[in-house]
Coordinates of C-alpha atoms in Angstrom, one line a residue:
M1 CA 104.1 136.3 117.4
R2 CA 103.2 132.7 116.5
P3 CA 105.3 130.2 118.5
I4 CA 107.4 128.0 116.2
K5 CA 106.4 124.5 117.3
F6 CA 106.3 121.2 115.5
R7 CA 105.1 117.7 116.1
K8 CA 106.2 114.5 114.2
W9 CA 104.7 111.1 113.5
H10 CA 107.6 108.6 113.8
D11 CA 108.7 105.2 114.9
P12 CA 111.6 106.0 117.4
L13 CA 112.6 102.3 117.9
C14 CA 112.0 101.1 114.3
N15 CA 109.8 98.4 115.6
G16 CA 106.5 99.3 114.0
E17 CA 105.1 101.3 116.9
Y18 CA 104.5 104.9 115.8
R19 CA 103.8 107.8 118.0
M20 CA 103.4 111.6 118.0
T21 CA 106.2 113.7 119.5
Y22 CA 105.8 117.4 120.2
S23 CA 108.4 120.1 120.4
E24 CA 108.4 123.2 122.6
D25 CA 108.7 126.7 121.0
L26 CA 112.0 126.2 119.1
A27 CA 112.9 129.9 119.7
N28 CA 113.1 129.1 123.4
E29 CA 113.8 125.4 123.6
K30 CA 117.0 124.3 125.2
G31 CA 116.9 120.7 124.1
E32 CA 117.1 119.4 120.6
F33 CA 114.2 118.3 118.4
V34 CA 115.2 115.9 115.6
F35 CA 113.6 116.7 112.3
H36 CA 114.7 114.0 109.9
D37 CA 113.2 110.9 111.4
G38 CA 109.4 111.4 110.9
I39 CA 106.6 113.3 109.2
L40 CA 106.7 116.9 110.4
M41 CA 103.6 119.0 111.1
Q42 CA 103.9 122.6 112.2
F43 CA 101.7 124.5 114.7
V44 CA 99.7 127.0 112.6
G45 CA 99.2 129.6 115.3
L46 CA 95.5 129.1 115.6
F47 CA 93.2 127.4 118.2
D48 CA 89.8 125.7 117.8
D49 CA 86.7 126.8 119.7
E50 CA 87.8 124.7 122.7
G51 CA 91.3 126.3 122.9
R52 CA 93.1 123.4 121.3
E53 CA 96.2 124.1 119.3
I54 CA 95.8 123.4 115.6
Y55 CA 98.6 121.7 113.6
E56 CA 99.1 120.7 110.0
G57 CA 97.4 117.3 109.5
D58 CA 94.7 118.0 112.0
I59 CA 91.1 117.1 111.0
V60 CA 88.8 119.9 111.8
E61 CA 85.0 120.2 111.6
V62 CA 83.8 123.7 110.7
T63 CA 80.5 125.4 110.1
E64 CA 79.7 128.8 108.7
Y65 CA 76.5 130.7 108.4
N66 CA 74.4 127.8 109.5
T67 CA 75.7 125.4 106.8
P68 CA 76.0 121.7 107.7
P69 CA 79.2 120.7 109.5
H70 CA 82.1 120.1 107.1
R71 CA 85.3 118.2 107.7
S72 CA 88.6 119.0 106.2
V73 CA 92.4 118.5 106.8
V74 CA 94.5 121.5 107.8
C75 CA 97.3 122.5 105.4
F76 CA 100.0 125.1 106.0
G77 CA 102.2 127.1 103.7
H78 CA 103.7 130.5 103.1
S79 CA 100.2 132.0 102.9
G80 CA 99.2 130.5 106.2
A81 CA 96.8 127.7 107.2
W82 CA 93.9 126.7 105.0
I83 CA 91.3 124.0 104.5
E84 CA 89.1 122.8 101.7
G85 CA 85.9 124.7 102.2
H86 CA 82.3 123.5 102.1
P87 CA 81.2 122.0 98.8
L88 CA 78.5 124.7 98.5
R89 CA 81.3 127.1 97.8
R90 CA 82.2 125.3 94.6
Q91 CA 78.6 125.2 93.6
L92 CA 78.4 129.0 94.0
G93 CA 81.6 129.5 92.0
L94 CA 83.6 130.6 95.1
S95 CA 87.2 129.5 95.9
S96 CA 87.1 126.1 97.6
A97 CA 90.4 126.9 99.6
Q98 CA 89.5 128.8 102.7
P99 CA 91.8 130.4 105.3
L100 CA 91.5 128.5 108.5
S101 CA 91.5 131.9 110.4
D102 CA 88.0 132.5 108.9
Y103 CA 86.7 129.9 111.4
C104 CA 89.1 130.6 114.3
D105 CA 89.5 134.3 114.8
Y106 CA 86.2 134.9 116.5
G107 CA 87.6 134.0 119.9
I108 CA 87.3 130.8 122.0
G109 CA 83.7 129.9 122.5
Q110 CA 82.4 132.8 120.4
G111 CA 81.8 131.0 117.1
E112 CA 78.5 132.6 116.3
T113 CA 78.9 132.9 112.5
A114 CA 81.6 130.2 112.2
T115 CA 82.9 127.4 114.4
C116 CA 85.9 125.1 114.4
K117 CA 86.6 121.9 116.3
V118 CA 89.6 119.6 116.1
L119 CA 88.5 116.0 115.8
G120 CA 91.9 114.4 115.7
N121 CA 94.6 114.1 113.0
V122 CA 95.2 112.0 110.0
F123 CA 97.6 109.6 111.7
E124 CA 96.1 109.0 115.1
T125 CA 92.5 109.1 114.2
P126 CA 92.4 108.1 110.5
E127 CA 88.7 107.2 110.7
H128 CA 87.9 110.9 110.7
T129 CA 90.0 111.6 107.6
P130 CA 88.0 112.9 104.6
E131 CA 88.2 110.5 101.7
P132 CA 90.3 112.7 99.2
Y133 CA 93.1 112.9 101.8
K134 CA 93.3 109.2 102.6
R135 CA 95.5 108.3 99.6
I136 CA 97.9 111.2 100.4
V137 CA 98.3 109.9 104.0
E138 CA 98.7 106.3 102.9
K139 CA 101.5 107.3 100.5
E140 CA 103.3 109.3 103.2
L141 CA 103.1 106.3 105.6
F142 CA 104.7 104.0 103.0
F143 CA 107.4 106.6 102.4
L144 CA 108.1 107.0 106.1
F145 CA 108.5 103.3 106.6
A146 CA 110.9 103.0 103.6
K147 CA 113.0 106.0 104.5
Q148 CA 113.8 104.8 108.0
Y149 CA 115.6 101.8 106.7
Y150 CA 117.1 102.7 103.3
E151 CA 120.4 104.7 103.3
D152 CA 119.6 105.8 99.8
W153 CA 116.0 105.2 98.6
S154 CA 116.3 106.8 95.2
H155 CA 116.5 103.4 93.4
P156 CA 113.5 101.8 95.1
F157 CA 111.5 105.0 94.6
A158 CA 112.4 105.0 90.9
V159 CA 111.3 101.3 90.6
A160 CA 108.0 102.1 92.3
C161 CA 107.4 105.1 90.1
Q162 CA 107.2 102.8 87.0
F163 CA 103.8 101.7 88.3
P164 CA 100.5 103.4 89.2
E165 CA 100.8 105.1 92.6
L166 CA 99.8 102.9 95.5
S167 CA 99.2 99.9 93.3
D168 CA 100.5 96.5 94.6
E169 CA 103.5 96.8 92.2
W170 CA 104.2 100.3 93.4
I171 CA 104.4 99.1 97.0
V172 CA 106.5 96.0 96.3
G173 CA 108.8 98.2 94.1
L174 CA 109.3 100.6 97.0
F175 CA 110.1 97.8 99.4
H176 CA 111.8 95.3 97.0
D177 CA 115.3 95.8 98.5
L178 CA 114.3 96.0 102.2
L179 CA 114.8 92.3 103.2
E180 CA 118.0 91.9 101.2
D181 CA 119.8 95.3 101.8
T182 CA 118.6 96.7 105.1
D183 CA 118.3 95.5 108.8
V184 CA 114.5 95.6 108.8
D185 CA 113.0 92.9 111.0
P186 CA 110.8 90.9 108.6
K187 CA 108.1 90.6 111.3
V188 CA 108.0 94.4 111.6
L189 CA 107.6 94.7 107.8
Q190 CA 104.9 92.1 107.8
Q191 CA 103.1 93.9 110.7
F192 CA 103.3 97.2 108.9
L193 CA 101.9 95.8 105.7
S194 CA 99.1 94.1 107.6
K195 CA 98.2 97.4 109.3
M196 CA 98.0 99.1 105.9
G197 CA 95.7 96.3 104.6
K198 CA 98.5 94.9 102.3
G199 CA 99.6 91.9 104.3
R200 CA 99.5 89.6 101.3
L201 CA 102.3 91.6 99.6
F202 CA 104.8 90.4 102.2
Q203 CA 105.0 87.1 100.2
E204 CA 105.8 89.1 97.0
I205 CA 108.6 91.0 98.8
E206 CA 109.9 87.7 100.1
K207 CA 109.7 86.2 96.6
I208 CA 111.7 89.1 95.0
T209 CA 114.4 88.8 97.7
R210 CA 117.3 86.7 96.5
K211 CA 118.2 84.0 98.9
E212 CA 121.7 83.7 100.3
N213 CA 124.0 81.8 97.9
E214 CA 121.2 81.5 95.4
P215 CA 122.5 81.4 91.8
Y216 CA 121.4 84.6 90.1
F217 CA 119.8 83.1 87.0
Q218 CA 118.1 80.4 89.1
Y219 CA 116.7 83.3 91.1
I220 CA 115.5 85.1 88.0
A221 CA 113.9 81.9 86.6
R222 CA 111.7 81.3 89.7
L223 CA 110.1 84.8 89.7
N224 CA 106.5 85.2 88.7
G225 CA 103.5 87.4 89.2
I226 CA 104.0 90.8 90.9
A227 CA 107.6 89.9 91.8
K228 CA 108.5 89.3 88.2
M229 CA 106.9 92.6 87.0
V230 CA 108.8 94.5 89.7
K231 CA 112.1 92.8 88.9
I232 CA 111.8 93.9 85.3
A233 CA 111.3 97.5 86.5
D234 CA 114.3 97.0 88.9
I235 CA 116.6 95.9 86.1
R236 CA 115.4 98.6 83.7
H237 CA 116.3 101.2 86.2
H238 CA 119.8 99.7 86.8
L239 CA 120.4 99.7 83.1
A240 CA 119.4 103.3 82.9
R241 CA 122.0 104.3 85.4
K242 CA 124.8 104.4 82.8
E243 CA 127.2 106.5 84.8
T244 CA 127.6 103.7 87.5
L245 CA 126.8 100.6 85.4
K246 CA 129.6 98.2 85.0
E247 CA 129.9 96.3 81.7
S248 CA 129.8 92.9 83.5
L249 CA 126.6 93.8 85.3
K250 CA 125.1 95.2 82.1
E251 CA 125.5 91.8 80.3
R252 CA 123.9 90.0 83.3
Y253 CA 121.0 92.5 83.5
V254 CA 120.3 92.3 79.8
K255 CA 120.2 88.5 79.8
A256 CA 118.0 88.5 82.9
L257 CA 115.6 91.0 81.3
N258 CA 115.3 88.9 78.2
I259 CA 114.5 85.9 80.3
L260 CA 111.8 87.7 82.3
K261 CA 110.3 89.5 79.3
G262 CA 110.4 86.3 77.2
S263 CA 108.5 84.3 79.8
I264 CA 105.8 87.1 79.9
E265 CA 105.5 87.2 76.1

């Protein structure tokens, strides 16, 4: 029977330093493995040719029937573990999704017709990640950072979703309330954005953050660029939440929206 084991990619101190933590077999573990504070990846019950355990998110290099080596990311679901097969399969009209067991069930060191080697995983060795998966991983990392600070991230997520996924506006929308409404250390946020190649967006997040005691309409008037576009999306979502929208706030939001849209037009 497959051991039920997990690992997670998380930032235990919320200081921008991420690490991988592994559980024991949960059926026998006496301690407690916290599930809610990171990105979970489950052990798929298979081993590569060197006897290494394979988890979701691992990057494997496989060969079959003397084809060139092919890299893919391990996915896991109700039907088991699978990978995106060699491009030759698509050219031959075969299914591109392949059970990972096709490459692993030959026994350790006995991969005569198929081989499998774990090269790393999408978080600790991103340089090995196949291109189609990079955007998926990038999005998950932005979500992970946001979730660990927001008590309720439904609003910033709704603001972000008004823009193309992973665009500059999407990122600023997701983080637009962080500096004002959470206890995030600005240096940690800036460090994270720099690691993701988006360091320049820290200024936009600073810009969209209302300063202490700053008059609201003075704040609205100074916004420009990405910050202005995100603020428009922010106000639109607030106005759409009719069940919690107070009339006094509605009047303020409508006036602010007209100011922002008028300056764009």
